[in-house]
Coordinates of C-alpha atoms and ligand atoms in Angstrom, one line a residue:
X1 CA -129.6 90.6 112.8
X2 CA -132.2 92.0 111.4
X3 CA -132.6 93.3 108.1
X4 CA -135.3 95.3 105.5
X5 CA -135.9 96.6 102.7
X6 CA -135.6 99.9 102.3
X7 CA -137.2 101.9 99.8
X8 CA -135.8 105.4 99.0
X9 CA -138.9 107.4 96.6
X10 CA -138.1 109.8 94.3
X11 CA -138.8 113.3 95.3
X12 CA -140.8 114.7 92.2
X13 CA -138.1 117.7 90.8
X14 CA -139.9 121.5 90.4
X15 CA -139.8 121.3 86.8
X16 CA -142.1 118.2 86.3
X17 CA -143.3 118.2 83.1
X18 CA -145.0 116.2 80.0
X19 CA -142.2 116.6 77.3
X20 CA -143.2 113.5 75.3
X21 CA -139.8 112.5 75.4
X22 CA -140.3 108.5 76.0
X23 CA -140.9 106.5 72.7
X24 CA -142.4 103.4 73.7
X25 CA -143.9 104.8 77.0
X26 CA -147.4 105.0 76.0
X27 CA -148.3 107.4 79.1
X28 CA -145.5 109.8 78.5
X29 CA -146.3 109.8 74.4
X30 CA -150.3 110.4 74.9
X31 CA -149.9 113.3 77.3
X32 CA -147.3 115.4 75.7
X33 CA -147.8 118.9 76.1
X34 CA -150.6 118.8 78.8
X35 CA -149.3 121.5 81.5
X36 CA -148.3 119.7 84.6
X37 CA -148.8 120.7 88.2
X38 CA -144.9 120.0 89.8
X39 CA -146.3 120.9 93.5
X40 CA -149.2 118.6 93.3
X41 CA -147.0 115.9 92.0
X42 CA -144.5 116.3 95.0
X43 CA -146.8 116.2 97.4
X44 CA -148.7 112.8 96.0
X45 CA -144.9 111.4 96.4
X46 CA -144.6 112.4 99.5
X47 CA -147.9 111.5 100.6
X48 CA -147.0 108.0 99.6
X49 CA -143.9 108.0 101.3
X50 CA -145.5 109.3 104.4
X51 CA -148.4 106.2 104.0
X52 CA -145.7 103.4 104.0
X53 CA -143.4 105.0 106.8
X54 CA -146.9 105.0 109.1
X55 CA -147.3 101.4 108.1
X56 CA -144.1 100.3 109.7
X57 CA -142.0 100.2 106.2
X58 CA -138.7 101.7 106.4
X59 CA -138.9 104.6 103.9
X60 CA -136.0 107.2 102.5
X61 CA -136.0 109.8 100.0
X62 CA -133.7 111.0 97.4
X63 CA -133.2 114.5 96.1
X64 CA -134.4 115.5 92.4
X65 CA -131.7 116.5 90.2
X66 CA -130.8 120.0 88.8
X67 CA -132.9 121.2 85.6
X68 CA -132.7 122.8 83.8
X69 CA -129.3 121.1 83.2
X70 CA -127.4 124.2 81.7
X71 CA -124.1 122.1 81.8
X72 CA -125.6 119.5 79.3
X73 CA -127.0 122.1 77.2
X74 CA -123.5 123.9 77.2
X75 CA -122.0 120.4 76.0
X76 CA -124.5 121.0 72.7
X77 CA -122.9 124.1 71.9
X78 CA -125.1 126.8 73.8
X79 CA -123.2 129.4 75.3
X80 CA -123.3 132.4 77.0
X81 CA -124.9 133.4 80.8
X82 CA -127.1 130.7 82.0
X83 CA -129.7 132.8 81.1
X84 CA -128.6 133.4 77.4
X85 CA -127.7 129.5 77.1
X86 CA -131.7 128.7 78.1
X87 CA -133.0 131.7 76.2
X88 CA -130.7 130.3 72.9
X89 CA -131.8 126.4 73.8
X90 CA -135.2 127.6 73.2
X91 CA -135.2 129.7 70.1
X92 CA -132.9 127.1 68.4
X93 CA -133.6 124.1 69.8
X94 CA -136.9 123.5 72.1
X95 CA -137.2 119.6 72.1
X96 CA -133.3 119.9 73.6
X97 CA -134.0 122.3 76.4
X98 CA -137.1 120.2 77.2
X99 CA -135.2 117.1 77.6
X100 CA -132.8 119.1 79.7
X101 CA -135.6 120.2 81.9
X102 CA -136.9 116.8 82.4
X103 CA -137.8 115.9 86.2
X104 CA -137.2 112.1 85.1
X105 CA -134.9 111.3 87.9
X106 CA -137.7 111.1 90.3
X107 CA -138.3 107.3 88.8
X108 CA -135.6 106.0 91.0
X109 CA -136.3 102.5 90.1
X110 CA -134.1 103.7 87.4
X111 CA -131.3 105.3 89.2
X112 CA -129.2 102.2 89.6
X113 CA -129.3 98.4 90.4
X114 CA -128.6 97.5 93.9
X115 CA -127.3 94.1 95.6
X116 CA -127.5 93.4 99.0
X117 CA -124.2 92.5 100.8
X118 CA -125.5 89.1 101.5
X119 CA -125.4 88.4 97.8
X120 CA -122.1 90.1 97.1
X121 CA -118.7 88.3 97.3
X122 CA -116.9 91.2 99.9
X123 CA -120.0 91.5 101.7
X124 CA -120.2 95.3 101.5
X125 CA -124.2 96.6 99.3
X126 CA -123.2 97.2 95.8
X127 CA -124.8 100.4 93.8
X128 CA -124.3 100.2 89.9
X129 CA -125.9 103.4 88.4
X130 CA -127.8 103.3 85.6
X131 CA -126.4 104.7 82.2
X132 CA -130.0 105.0 81.0
X133 CA -128.5 105.2 77.7
X134 CA -131.7 104.9 75.3
X135 CA -133.2 108.2 75.8
X136 CA -131.0 111.2 76.0
X137 CA -133.2 113.0 78.6
X138 CA -132.0 110.1 81.4
X139 CA -129.0 109.7 80.0
X140 CA -127.9 112.8 81.9
X141 CA -129.0 111.9 85.0
X142 CA -126.2 109.1 86.4
X143 CA -123.4 111.9 87.0
X144 CA -125.5 113.1 89.8
X145 CA -127.1 110.2 90.8
X146 CA -123.7 109.1 91.5
X147 CA -123.0 111.9 93.3
X148 CA -126.2 111.6 95.4
X149 CA -125.9 107.9 96.2
X150 CA -122.1 108.5 97.3
X151 CA -123.5 111.0 99.6
X152 CA -126.3 109.1 101.0
X153 CA -124.3 105.8 101.6
X154 CA -120.6 107.4 102.2
X155 CA -119.0 104.6 104.4
X156 CA -117.0 102.4 102.0
X157 CA -116.7 100.0 104.8
X158 CA -120.6 98.8 104.1
X159 CA -121.3 100.7 100.5
X160 CA -119.7 100.1 97.1
X161 CA -120.3 101.8 94.1
X162 CA -119.7 101.6 90.8
X163 CA -119.6 103.9 87.7
X164 CA -122.4 103.6 85.2
X165 CA -121.8 101.3 82.3
X166 CA -119.9 102.9 79.2
X167 CA -122.8 105.0 77.5
X168 CA -123.7 102.9 74.2
X169 CA -126.6 101.0 73.2
X170 CA -124.8 97.7 73.7
X171 CA -124.5 98.6 77.3
X172 CA -128.0 100.3 77.9
X173 CA -128.7 99.9 81.4
X174 CA -132.4 100.8 83.1
X175 CA -131.2 99.9 86.7
X176 CA -133.6 98.0 89.1
X177 CA -136.8 98.4 86.7
X178 CA -135.5 95.3 85.5
X179 CA -134.0 93.6 88.7
X180 CA -135.6 92.0 91.4
X181 CA -134.4 90.3 94.3
X182 CA -135.7 86.6 95.9
X183 CA -135.3 85.8 99.3
X184 CA -136.3 83.9 102.4
X185 CA -135.2 87.1 104.4
X186 CA -133.6 90.4 103.1
X187 CA -130.5 89.4 105.3
X188 CA -129.7 86.0 103.6
X189 CA -128.3 85.2 100.5
X190 CA -131.1 85.5 97.6
X191 CA -131.2 85.3 93.9
X192 CA -130.9 88.2 91.9
X193 CA -133.4 87.9 88.2
X194 CA -132.2 90.3 85.9
X195 CA -134.8 90.8 83.0
X196 CA -133.4 91.9 79.4
X197 CA -134.9 93.0 76.5
X198 CA -132.8 92.1 73.8
X199 CA -128.8 90.9 73.5
X200 CA -126.6 93.7 72.0
X201 CA -124.3 91.0 70.6
X202 CA -125.7 87.6 70.3
X203 CA -128.3 87.2 67.2
X204 CA -130.0 84.6 68.5
X205 CA -132.3 86.2 71.2
X206 CA -135.1 87.7 69.4
X207 CA -135.6 91.7 69.8
X208 CA -138.7 94.2 69.5
X209 CA -140.2 95.4 65.8
X210 CA -141.5 99.0 66.9
X211 CA -140.2 100.4 70.2
X212 CA -136.5 100.1 71.8
X213 CA -135.6 97.5 73.9
X214 CA -133.6 99.4 76.8
X215 CA -131.7 96.6 78.8
X216 CA -129.6 94.4 77.1
X217 CA -128.6 91.1 78.6
X218 CA -124.5 92.7 78.1
X219 CA -125.4 95.1 80.9
X220 CA -127.3 93.2 83.0
X221 CA -123.7 90.7 82.6
X222 CA -121.8 93.6 83.9
X223 CA -123.6 94.5 86.4
X224 CA -124.0 91.2 87.9
X225 CA -119.7 90.6 87.9
X226 CA -119.6 94.2 89.2
X227 CA -121.2 93.3 92.2
X228 CA -119.3 90.0 92.5
X229 CA -122.5 88.1 92.2
X230 CA -122.2 84.1 92.0
X231 CA -123.3 82.3 89.3
X232 CA -125.8 80.4 91.9
X233 CA -127.3 83.5 92.6
X234 CA -128.2 85.1 89.6
X235 CA -131.1 84.1 86.6
X236 CA -131.5 86.1 83.6
X237 CA -134.5 86.4 81.4
X238 CA -135.7 87.9 78.3
X239 CA -139.1 90.0 78.1
X240 CA -141.3 88.5 75.8
X241 CA -140.4 91.4 73.1
X242 CA -144.0 91.4 71.9
X243 CA -145.1 93.5 75.0
X244 CA -142.5 95.8 74.7
X245 CA -144.0 96.8 71.5
X246 CA -147.2 96.9 73.5
X247 CA -145.9 99.6 75.9
X248 CA -144.1 97.8 78.5
X249 CA -140.9 99.5 78.2
X250 CA -139.5 98.1 81.5
X251 CA -139.9 94.5 83.1
X252 CA -141.3 96.7 86.2
X253 CA -144.4 97.3 84.0
X254 CA -145.4 94.0 83.8
X255 CA -143.8 92.0 86.7
X256 CA -143.0 92.7 90.5
X257 CA -141.5 90.4 92.9
X258 CA -140.4 90.3 96.8
X259 CA -139.5 87.8 99.3
X260 CA -140.0 84.4 97.6
X261 CA -142.8 85.8 95.3
X262 CA -143.1 86.7 91.5
X263 CA -145.9 88.2 91.0
X264 CA -145.9 88.4 86.6
X265 CA -148.5 88.7 83.7
X266 CA -148.5 85.5 81.7
X267 CA -147.2 87.0 78.5
X268 CA -143.9 89.1 80.4
X269 CA -141.2 86.7 79.6
X270 CA -139.9 84.3 77.1
X271 CA -139.4 80.7 77.8
X272 CA -141.2 81.0 81.3
X273 CA -141.2 77.4 82.6
X274 CA -137.5 77.3 81.9
X275 CA -136.9 80.9 84.3
X276 CA -139.5 79.5 86.8
X277 CA -137.9 76.2 87.1
X278 CA -134.4 77.9 87.1
X279 CA -135.5 80.6 89.9
X280 CA -137.1 77.5 92.0
X281 CA -133.4 75.7 92.1
X282 CA -131.8 78.7 92.9
X283 CA -133.5 80.0 95.6
X284 CA -134.2 76.4 97.2
X285 CA -130.1 76.3 97.3
X286 CA -130.6 79.5 99.4
X287 CA -133.4 77.8 101.4
X288 CA -136.5 79.3 99.9
X289 CA -139.8 78.2 98.6
X290 CA -140.0 80.4 95.5
X291 CA -143.7 81.1 94.7
X292 CA -145.3 82.6 91.6
X293 CA -148.5 84.3 90.8
X294 CA -149.3 84.3 87.4
X295 CA -152.1 86.8 86.4
X296 CA -154.2 85.2 82.7
X297 CA -154.1 87.5 80.1
X298 CA -157.9 86.0 79.6
X299 CA -158.4 88.0 82.9
X300 CA -155.9 91.1 82.6
X301 CA -154.2 92.0 78.8
X302 CA -151.6 93.4 78.0
X303 CA -153.1 96.5 77.0
X304 CA -155.0 96.6 80.5
X305 CA -151.9 96.0 82.4
X306 CA -150.3 99.1 80.4
X307 CA -153.0 101.5 81.2
X308 CA -153.8 100.5 84.7
X309 CA -150.1 99.9 86.1
X310 CA -151.1 96.9 88.0
X311 CA -147.5 95.6 88.0
X312 CA -146.0 98.4 88.9
X313 CA -147.0 97.9 92.2
X314 CA -145.0 97.7 95.4
X315 CA -145.1 94.5 96.9
X316 CA -144.5 94.6 100.4
X317 CA -144.1 92.1 103.0
X318 CA -145.8 92.7 106.4
X319 CA -144.9 91.2 109.8
X320 CA -147.6 88.5 109.6
X321 CA -146.0 87.0 106.4
X322 CA -148.5 88.0 104.6
X323 CA -148.3 90.4 101.5
X324 CA -149.7 94.0 100.3
X325 CA -149.6 95.8 97.5
X326 CA -149.7 99.2 96.7
X327 CA -151.1 100.1 93.3
X328 CA -151.9 103.2 91.7
X329 CA -155.7 104.6 91.8
X330 CA -155.7 103.9 87.7
X331 CA -156.0 100.1 88.7
X332 CA -159.4 100.8 90.6
X333 CA -160.8 103.2 87.0
X334 CA -160.0 99.6 84.9
X335 CA -163.0 97.6 85.8
X336 CA -161.2 94.3 85.1
X337 CA -158.1 94.7 86.9
X338 CA -160.1 96.0 89.9
X339 CA -162.1 92.8 89.5
X340 CA -159.2 90.5 89.4
X341 CA -157.6 92.6 92.3
X342 CA -160.7 91.7 94.2
X343 CA -160.2 87.9 93.6
X344 CA -157.3 87.9 94.4
X345 CA -157.1 89.4 98.0
X346 CA -160.0 87.4 98.4
X347 CA -158.8 84.0 97.5
X348 CA -156.8 83.5 100.9
X349 CA -153.5 83.3 98.9
X350 CA -150.3 85.3 99.7
X351 CA -151.7 89.1 98.9
X352 CA -153.8 90.0 101.3
X353 CA -154.4 93.4 100.9
X354 CA -154.2 96.4 98.3
X355 CA -153.9 100.0 98.8
X356 CA -154.4 102.3 96.7
X357 CA -152.6 106.0 95.8
X358 CA -153.2 108.6 93.8
X359 CA -150.1 109.7 91.7
X360 CA -151.4 110.8 88.6
X361 CA -148.9 113.4 88.2
X362 CA -146.4 111.0 87.5
X363 CA -148.4 108.5 86.0
X364 CA -149.1 110.5 83.3
X365 CA -145.8 110.4 82.4
X366 CA -145.7 106.6 82.8
X367 CA -144.2 106.5 86.6
X368 CA -146.4 104.4 88.8
X369 CA -145.8 103.6 92.6
X370 CA -142.9 101.3 91.7
X371 CA -141.3 103.2 89.6
X372 CA -140.8 106.1 92.0
X373 CA -138.8 103.7 94.6
X374 CA -135.4 102.3 94.9
X375 CA -135.2 99.5 97.2
X376 CA -132.2 98.6 99.5
X377 CA -131.9 95.9 101.2
X378 CA -129.7 96.2 104.4
X379 CA -129.1 95.0 107.7
X380 CA -129.3 96.8 110.9
X381 CA -125.8 97.7 111.3
X382 CA -125.8 98.9 107.6
X383 CA -128.9 100.8 107.8
X384 CA -127.1 102.9 110.7
X385 CA -124.5 103.4 108.3
X386 CA -126.8 105.4 105.8
X387 CA -127.0 109.4 106.0
X388 CA -129.6 110.1 108.4
X389 CA -130.8 112.9 106.9
X390 CA -132.7 110.9 104.1
X391 CA -134.2 108.4 106.2
X392 CA -138.2 109.7 106.1
X393 CA -139.9 110.9 109.3
X394 CA -142.8 112.8 110.3
X395 CA -140.6 116.0 111.0
X396 CA -138.8 115.3 108.1
X397 CA -142.3 114.7 105.8
X398 CA -143.4 118.5 107.3
X399 CA -140.4 120.0 106.5
X400 CA -140.5 118.6 102.8
X401 CA -144.2 119.6 102.1
X402 CA -143.7 122.9 103.5
X403 CA -140.7 123.3 101.5
X404 CA -142.6 121.8 98.5
X405 CA -145.5 124.4 99.1
X406 CA -142.7 127.3 99.0
X407 CA -140.8 126.6 96.0
X408 CA -142.9 124.9 93.4
X409 CA -145.2 126.0 90.6
X410 CA -148.6 124.5 90.4
X411 CA -148.8 125.0 86.6
X412 CA -146.1 124.4 84.0
X413 CA -146.0 124.2 80.1
X414 CA -143.4 124.2 77.6
X415 CA -143.5 127.9 77.4
X416 CA -142.4 128.0 80.9
X417 CA -139.5 126.2 80.8
X418 CA -137.8 128.9 79.0
X419 CA -138.1 131.2 81.8
X420 CA -134.8 132.2 83.2
X421 CA -136.5 132.6 86.3
X422 CA -137.5 128.8 87.0
X423 CA -133.8 128.3 86.8
X424 CA -133.1 130.5 89.7
X425 CA -135.9 129.2 91.8
X426 CA -135.1 125.3 91.1
X427 CA -131.1 126.0 92.3
X428 CA -132.4 128.3 95.2
X429 CA -134.9 125.2 95.9
X430 CA -132.1 122.3 95.4
X431 CA -129.7 124.2 97.7
X432 CA -132.2 124.3 100.5
X433 CA -132.8 120.5 99.8
X434 CA -129.3 119.8 100.1
X435 CA -129.3 121.5 103.8
X436 CA -132.6 119.7 104.4
X437 CA -131.4 116.2 103.5
X438 CA -127.9 116.6 105.0
X439 CA -126.5 116.0 101.3
X440 CA -123.4 118.4 101.3
X441 CA -122.5 119.7 97.9
X442 CA -124.0 117.2 95.0
X443 CA -125.4 119.8 92.4
X444 CA -123.3 120.8 89.4
X445 CA -124.1 124.3 90.5
X446 CA -122.8 123.6 94.2
X447 CA -119.5 122.3 92.5
X448 CA -118.6 124.0 90.0
Ligands
SUG1 O1 -138.1 106.7 81.2 N1 -140.9 108.5 81.6 C1 -139.9 107.6 82.4 C2 -140.8 107.3 83.3 C3 -139.6 105.7 83.8 C4 -141.0 104.8 84.5 N2 -139.9 103.8 85.5 C5 -140.2 102.7 85.6 N3 -140.8 102.1 84.6 N4 -139.3 102.0 86.6 C6 -139.1 106.9 81.4 O2 -139.9 106.6 80.3 C7 -141.5 110.5 80.4 C8 -140.8 112.2 80.8 C9 -141.6 113.3 79.6 O3 -142.2 112.6 78.6 O4 -141.5 114.3 79.7 C10 -140.0 109.6 81.0 O5 -139.1 109.8 81.1

């Protein structure tokens, strides 16, 4: 049976703004308080989805969340009508209002970890929503994420959903941003590669000194257990703490893999040789031939990697077996990175082509092409069981761009977040969106 990697891209929500909310994420910190353009952000994301669909890749869409999250503000003690809750938060605790308005659910690589059916004990596709426990504005995503994934992958014969791990730092889980799957074919058993930043319970593992390590070893192990993965099908590796301290807050900022290939920076991991040998041996047992492409620091520094988001690219398999890299415009803007990419594609190796996308609105918050997508490997039967409303088509693209043009503002700054009208605009837009994507009631305002 034929199998696919389906990329579900997060649709940018109408409150996209630069809140400076993510300590350890250089772009989020340096663009704090700039005014944003939510309409442009959403259209840039949609243009990428359409382009990939037109190149023949399977493409889906994941809806944004309800923001401002009035229910989250109520849990923090703000009371009254919805408008009063927003007004009181704006007056007394602006940072909390900003956090409750973040459109951060667009970075769906952090929505969940997904294990394809070929890897799991019960032969179903498993999803664990990420608790995103490291940052308050992201920790409020998972309940709606779970409802959303449930509405998209509803058939329990094929899909199993797990609630987010306990919401404490010891089980900090950032989803697929620290998870890569290697395989010979998407439908065959593969090796799931979990990268963690620190251990919560074992002091032998080093930890970064400056910025937080968001993913723990214990969280990754719990996800592997929940998904029913075999020991032979899992490899754990630790991120180099010094790159976390240089702004690599997720492993997908310094490495990307697909099929049998890992593309990574020389400084990305600890004990790299041991890790590569284990990947090779375990993928070998699945009939695969593991290959790695190491980018040396002498050609691209960690700083250049963080600035350009070279590794936050999408590595895609083409029909002829070669690979294509989808990179953000910032890679072309960095001379050393661009030069590296030219030599990579002309060297006769596996990666033959680079395609550049303008995702500046998302990039300014530290979200590149890979952050914007959640990969779900599915066989034909499973793909047919996905809610068809969320699969990208030309008519859906047209409808969504019109929907964005109708509902989104083209400028948003911190003061605008206090406007109670923004909440009404968002709810009207999202209510319409659930009908477009045939999701049913997934948002708090539709349920309560
Ligand atoms: O969690 N930025 C996100 C970016 C997530 C990128 N995802 C992956 N690498 N997979 C984060 O740091 C910034 C929001 C703000 O500052 O307004 C933010 O949440």
